[in-house]
């Protein structure tokens, strides 16, 4: 029973694709009109489905991967394939399961089940970022979330192996929501420290079961913006030395957002049963474009919509067509300027910003009415009308 609930949690969540200030604040909304215009498209000569997942500004390279992060391509700005690799499940540098993938210091970095993070250059393993404790993972990370700053490496906190996982018990969730979201690693002394936790004002700390939040964050300058995936809000932290101080909570005004239904702690086993009947909205990324923040989201699908679509027999494409990607635009002071700015209808949700300030997305072939002879990347320009 426990295993089936864990599997349901993973498949549902992943498939859906107090320091300086302690109060929650709604964003001031200023009505402006923005568009995301396609300015160019790049074709990659690869016959297979991959999605753009990361970008390295120093080498101007794009990283694409399969939906299980096990095979990847590195391409340049012209779409030329620079490297193609598939992890080996056996041998000295084996990666049995890839749980997250992205660039760290220009190296392709993969989160492994037991070995911490392995780093690759030109398909060869060149180093590791070790996690100095035994950990357990029950989810994929849609954004790797590892970055270095001075003498510290920061990463999404991984559950200690000693953390008792029981998704039928409310006490598990109560402890889960109070664990550190982001930790720092001193590789010299092999010490880790939790540096970001949810603020006490977070709705996730209201002693109800909110399921299995997935942390997604972006660091830009000394600001760190954190989403817990299932909420129409994000948390802003400011870096102070090697710590991050909570500053504010920003509510994102999204008409038609499909909310999940929390349940009481003593009915924890009922959460995923109700959660699986609809697709809740997802806040999936933050991108800094010029003087604006772009908040990427899907609104979700109601129980009625999911029921009308029936059981997915097309790899989820019908649901994706009904649940496209949008952007909300914020200024530097987190005033919301616009909402429901549509991405191209065939866009995948992992997105990056390149050195030219363009948003770059990969095309989902199955969402298009035309066939392409390879993978297509769209370059988009954020324009205020």
XYZ file of C-alpha atoms in Angstrom:
385
model
C 0.000 0.000 0.000
C 2.786 2.407 0.946
C 4.630 1.761 -2.304
C 1.522 2.312 -4.430
C 0.857 5.666 -2.774
C 4.446 6.751 -3.376
C 4.213 5.725 -7.036
C 0.938 7.642 -7.379
C 2.498 10.705 -5.796
C 5.445 10.655 -8.180
C 3.477 9.945 -11.340
C 0.806 12.533 -10.521
C 3.182 15.336 -9.576
C 5.857 14.768 -12.199
C 3.332 14.038 -14.909
C 1.560 17.257 -14.306
C 4.280 18.456 -15.443
C 11.499 35.234 8.961
C 13.840 37.540 8.934
C 13.752 41.015 7.446
C 10.014 40.799 6.669
C 7.622 38.157 7.897
C 4.332 39.053 6.270
C 2.693 37.714 3.164
C 2.019 40.350 0.530
C -0.107 40.355 -2.566
C 1.536 41.787 -5.644
C 0.365 45.191 -6.815
C -1.215 44.612 -10.197
C -0.537 47.068 -13.009
C -2.329 46.350 -16.266
C 0.054 46.235 -19.205
C 0.081 44.211 -22.392
C 2.984 41.921 -23.315
C 3.584 39.369 -26.040
C 6.058 36.546 -26.546
C 6.894 36.775 -30.224
C 8.789 34.093 -32.147
C 11.813 35.839 -33.627
C 13.671 32.773 -34.885
C 13.578 28.998 -34.908
C 16.511 26.605 -34.794
C 16.394 23.077 -36.178
C 18.502 20.333 -34.603
C 19.302 17.382 -36.823
C 18.127 14.695 -34.419
C 15.238 12.338 -35.068
C 13.844 11.836 -31.612
C 11.962 13.666 -28.885
C 13.975 15.782 -26.488
C 13.228 18.897 -24.485
C 15.368 21.921 -23.768
C 16.254 21.897 -20.076
C 19.198 24.263 -19.498
C 21.598 26.805 -20.986
C 25.216 27.655 -20.185
C 25.844 31.369 -20.836
C 29.650 31.073 -20.744
C 29.835 28.559 -23.598
C 26.521 29.578 -25.230
C 25.412 25.943 -25.214
C 21.930 24.473 -24.842
C 21.229 21.232 -23.011
C 18.400 18.978 -24.189
C 17.273 15.730 -22.649
C 14.655 13.010 -22.756
C 11.782 13.124 -20.292
C 13.642 10.780 -17.927
C 16.904 12.792 -18.087
C 18.928 9.781 -19.199
C 20.076 10.776 -22.669
C 21.085 14.283 -23.649
C 22.340 16.567 -26.387
C 24.467 19.694 -26.186
C 23.986 22.072 -29.109
C 25.202 25.520 -30.057
C 23.142 28.556 -30.991
C 22.912 27.348 -34.599
C 21.527 23.976 -33.560
C 24.714 22.042 -34.325
C 25.113 18.985 -32.109
C 28.283 19.344 -30.042
C 27.809 16.288 -27.888
C 25.409 13.353 -27.597
C 25.556 11.082 -24.586
C 23.571 8.411 -22.804
C 24.432 7.490 -19.246
C 25.765 4.008 -18.600
C 23.806 2.038 -15.973
C 26.824 -0.158 -15.273
C 30.517 0.317 -14.600
C 32.594 2.567 -12.392
C 30.781 5.776 -13.366
C 27.358 4.189 -13.598
C 24.244 6.327 -13.464
C 21.427 3.896 -12.844
C 18.749 6.580 -12.625
C 19.022 10.275 -13.464
C 16.870 12.306 -11.068
C 17.801 15.761 -12.318
C 19.955 17.256 -15.047
C 21.462 20.654 -15.760
C 24.594 22.748 -16.101
C 26.809 23.648 -13.144
C 29.913 25.659 -14.039
C 29.494 24.575 -17.657
C 29.515 20.873 -16.800
C 26.559 18.575 -17.411
C 25.556 17.621 -13.889
C 23.291 14.718 -12.965
C 21.696 13.867 -9.636
C 22.183 10.159 -8.907
C 20.283 7.953 -6.492
C 23.147 7.376 -4.087
C 26.334 9.089 -5.316
C 25.451 12.748 -5.116
C 25.985 14.746 -8.310
C 28.197 13.495 -11.147
C 29.642 15.973 -13.641
C 30.442 15.328 -17.290
C 32.327 17.121 -20.056
C 32.176 15.712 -23.597
C 30.448 12.575 -22.270
C 33.278 11.828 -19.818
C 32.883 12.046 -16.068
C 35.208 14.760 -14.758
C 34.120 15.187 -11.156
C 31.539 14.843 -8.439
C 29.662 16.990 -5.963
C 29.388 14.568 -3.049
C 26.550 14.696 -0.543
C 28.152 13.765 2.802
C 25.201 11.813 4.144
C 22.968 9.000 2.977
C 19.829 10.350 1.328
C 16.627 9.096 -0.267
C 14.706 10.513 -3.225
C 11.120 9.918 -4.274
C 10.825 12.391 -7.131
C 12.477 13.826 -10.220
C 13.706 17.406 -10.110
C 12.325 19.359 -13.094
C 15.018 21.961 -12.429
C 18.370 20.772 -11.079
C 18.747 23.750 -8.736
C 22.487 23.425 -8.048
C 24.655 26.552 -8.098
C 27.953 27.658 -6.618
C 28.640 30.924 -4.831
C 32.083 31.696 -3.429
C 33.132 28.683 -1.322
C 29.698 27.075 -1.079
C 27.606 24.835 -3.304
C 23.838 25.137 -2.973
C 21.427 22.333 -3.826
C 17.806 21.279 -3.186
C 17.784 19.631 0.223
C 17.754 15.849 -0.093
C 15.866 13.850 2.505
C 18.173 12.028 4.953
C 17.909 8.267 4.756
C 16.778 8.340 8.393
C 13.735 10.474 7.529
C 10.738 8.186 7.952
C 8.556 8.302 4.831
C 4.929 7.340 5.352
C 2.529 9.032 2.968
C -0.480 7.731 4.834
C 0.453 9.555 8.047
C -0.169 13.263 8.667
C 2.904 13.570 10.883
C 5.117 12.804 7.880
C 3.797 15.845 6.007
C 4.006 18.085 9.052
C 7.721 17.298 9.322
C 8.238 17.400 5.535
C 7.024 20.977 5.107
C 9.398 22.171 7.825
C 12.513 20.570 6.378
C 15.040 22.886 4.686
C 14.165 23.521 1.039
C 17.693 24.565 0.058
C 20.988 23.505 1.641
C 24.583 24.613 1.317
C 27.572 22.320 1.038
C 31.092 23.150 2.161
C 33.019 20.663 0.032
C 36.263 21.302 1.918
C 34.876 20.326 5.309
C 32.047 18.128 3.984
C 29.455 20.011 5.990
C 25.885 20.750 4.934
C 23.512 23.340 6.342
C 19.882 24.173 5.626
C 19.774 27.769 4.381
C 16.198 28.206 3.083
C 13.007 27.126 4.788
C 9.410 28.049 4.137
C 8.320 31.124 6.095
C 5.910 30.643 8.979
C 3.277 32.482 6.943
C 3.305 29.843 4.185
C -0.083 28.149 3.658
C 1.826 24.856 3.532
C 2.413 25.161 7.290
C -1.279 25.267 8.232
C -1.321 21.700 9.635
C -3.065 20.200 6.623
C -1.780 17.752 4.022
C -0.705 19.502 0.811
C 0.843 16.526 -0.887
C 4.320 16.426 -2.311
C 5.524 19.948 -3.224
C 8.421 20.177 -5.676
C 10.798 23.099 -5.052
C 11.730 25.132 -8.120
C 13.824 28.234 -7.679
C 15.900 30.759 -9.574
C 18.742 32.859 -8.187
C 19.287 36.179 -9.930
C 21.663 38.680 -8.364
C 21.125 38.487 -4.620
C 17.473 37.470 -4.976
C 16.209 33.903 -4.840
C 12.671 33.213 -6.030
C 11.136 29.957 -4.815
C 8.031 28.117 -6.013
C 6.672 24.974 -4.420
C 5.107 23.954 -7.772
C 1.477 23.602 -6.690
C 0.810 27.137 -5.434
C -0.041 30.374 -7.321
C 2.542 32.216 -5.251
C 6.269 32.465 -4.773
C 8.626 33.305 -1.953
C 11.375 35.913 -2.246
C 14.625 35.587 -0.317
C 17.650 37.905 -0.262
C 21.187 36.634 0.019
C 23.187 37.895 2.962
C 26.644 36.364 2.992
C 26.136 32.621 2.724
C 22.557 32.793 4.026
C 19.214 33.659 2.469
C 16.754 35.791 4.414
C 13.044 35.599 3.746
C 11.697 38.897 2.432
C 8.155 38.434 1.170
C 5.526 36.198 -0.355
C 4.118 37.273 -3.715
C 0.657 36.121 -4.734
C 0.333 35.616 -8.500
C -3.055 36.673 -9.853
C -4.007 33.876 -12.265
C -7.645 33.716 -13.405
C -8.876 30.143 -13.715
C -6.119 28.597 -11.612
C -7.152 25.072 -10.580
C -6.435 24.630 -6.880
C -5.681 21.294 -5.267
C -7.648 20.311 -2.164
C -5.682 19.933 1.078
C -6.988 17.395 3.584
C -6.783 17.200 7.391
C -3.717 15.563 8.875
C -5.742 12.618 10.143
C -6.974 11.886 6.596
C -3.609 12.012 4.845
C -4.286 8.832 2.896
C -7.126 10.591 1.050
C -5.014 13.362 -0.476
C -3.734 11.661 -3.615
C -7.070 10.042 -4.322
C -8.641 13.481 -4.741
C -5.525 14.998 -6.277
C -5.459 12.482 -9.121
C -8.962 13.424 -10.266
C -7.815 16.779 -11.639
C -4.628 18.533 -12.672
C -3.850 21.344 -10.300
C -2.109 24.455 -11.556
C 1.701 24.404 -11.619
C 4.075 27.330 -11.191
C 7.068 25.881 -13.016
C 9.829 28.468 -13.417
C 11.140 32.015 -13.037
C 13.145 33.773 -15.724
C 14.810 37.198 -15.575
C 14.394 39.024 -18.892
C 15.758 42.550 -18.938
C 14.082 44.477 -16.130
C 11.260 41.978 -15.790
C 10.633 38.661 -14.088
C 8.747 36.087 -16.143
C 6.774 33.607 -14.030
C 5.876 30.483 -16.018
C 2.800 28.435 -15.171
C 0.022 26.076 -16.271
C -3.468 26.762 -14.954
C -4.415 23.095 -14.617
C -7.538 21.175 -15.556
C -10.673 20.826 -13.443
C -12.146 17.474 -12.474
C -14.809 17.983 -15.135
C -12.226 18.669 -17.830
C -10.129 15.661 -16.860
C -13.223 13.458 -16.845
C -14.267 14.702 -20.290
C -10.812 13.890 -21.705
C -10.940 10.378 -20.298
C -7.976 8.165 -19.593
C -4.887 9.382 -21.476
C -3.995 7.060 -24.354
C -1.834 9.522 -26.294
C 0.994 10.077 -23.851
C -0.863 12.943 -22.227
C -0.900 15.136 -25.356
C -4.631 15.849 -25.144
C -4.224 17.116 -21.620
C -1.240 19.227 -22.589
C -3.179 20.865 -25.401
C -5.848 21.868 -22.911
C -3.294 23.022 -20.327
C -0.813 25.292 -22.145
C 2.040 27.381 -20.797
C 1.500 30.988 -19.797
C 3.601 33.756 -18.324
C 2.886 36.387 -15.709
C 5.135 39.439 -15.953
C 6.499 41.271 -12.911
C 8.693 44.325 -12.555
C 11.807 44.427 -10.369
C 9.713 45.357 -7.322
C 7.433 42.333 -7.899
C 4.468 44.339 -9.074
C 2.455 42.159 -11.450
C 2.251 43.860 -14.833
C 0.456 41.202 -16.880
C -0.982 37.713 -16.690
C -1.895 34.942 -19.139
C 0.741 35.930 -21.700
C 0.689 32.836 -23.941
C 3.708 30.906 -25.092
C 3.508 29.268 -28.540
C 0.944 26.491 -28.242
C 3.511 23.770 -28.938
C 6.026 24.938 -26.299
C 7.437 22.649 -23.663
C 7.593 24.088 -20.154
C 11.365 23.925 -19.476
C 12.613 27.278 -20.764
C 15.823 29.274 -20.641
C 17.053 32.797 -21.329
C 20.122 33.126 -23.566
C 22.825 35.787 -23.746
C 20.721 37.836 -26.151
C 17.890 38.105 -23.642
C 15.710 35.773 -25.713
C 13.505 33.143 -24.126
C 14.228 29.813 -25.769
C 11.814 26.864 -25.678
C 11.671 23.489 -27.350
C 8.762 22.386 -29.477
C 6.658 19.389 -28.488
C 6.320 17.552 -31.792
C 3.079 15.839 -30.819
C 1.349 19.177 -30.187
C 1.984 20.373 -33.731
C -0.040 19.667 -36.859
C 3.106 19.681 -38.985
C 6.032 17.275 -38.888
C 9.604 18.500 -38.531
C 12.808 16.780 -39.583
C 14.374 17.160 -36.156
C 14.010 19.025 -32.882
C 12.876 22.646 -33.100
C 13.857 25.423 -30.704
C 11.916 28.685 -30.706
C 13.533 31.977 -29.778
C 11.047 34.374 -28.228
C 11.176 38.088 -27.524
C 9.241 39.567 -24.626
C 7.682 42.763 -25.940
C 5.492 45.332 -24.251
C 2.791 46.538 -26.605
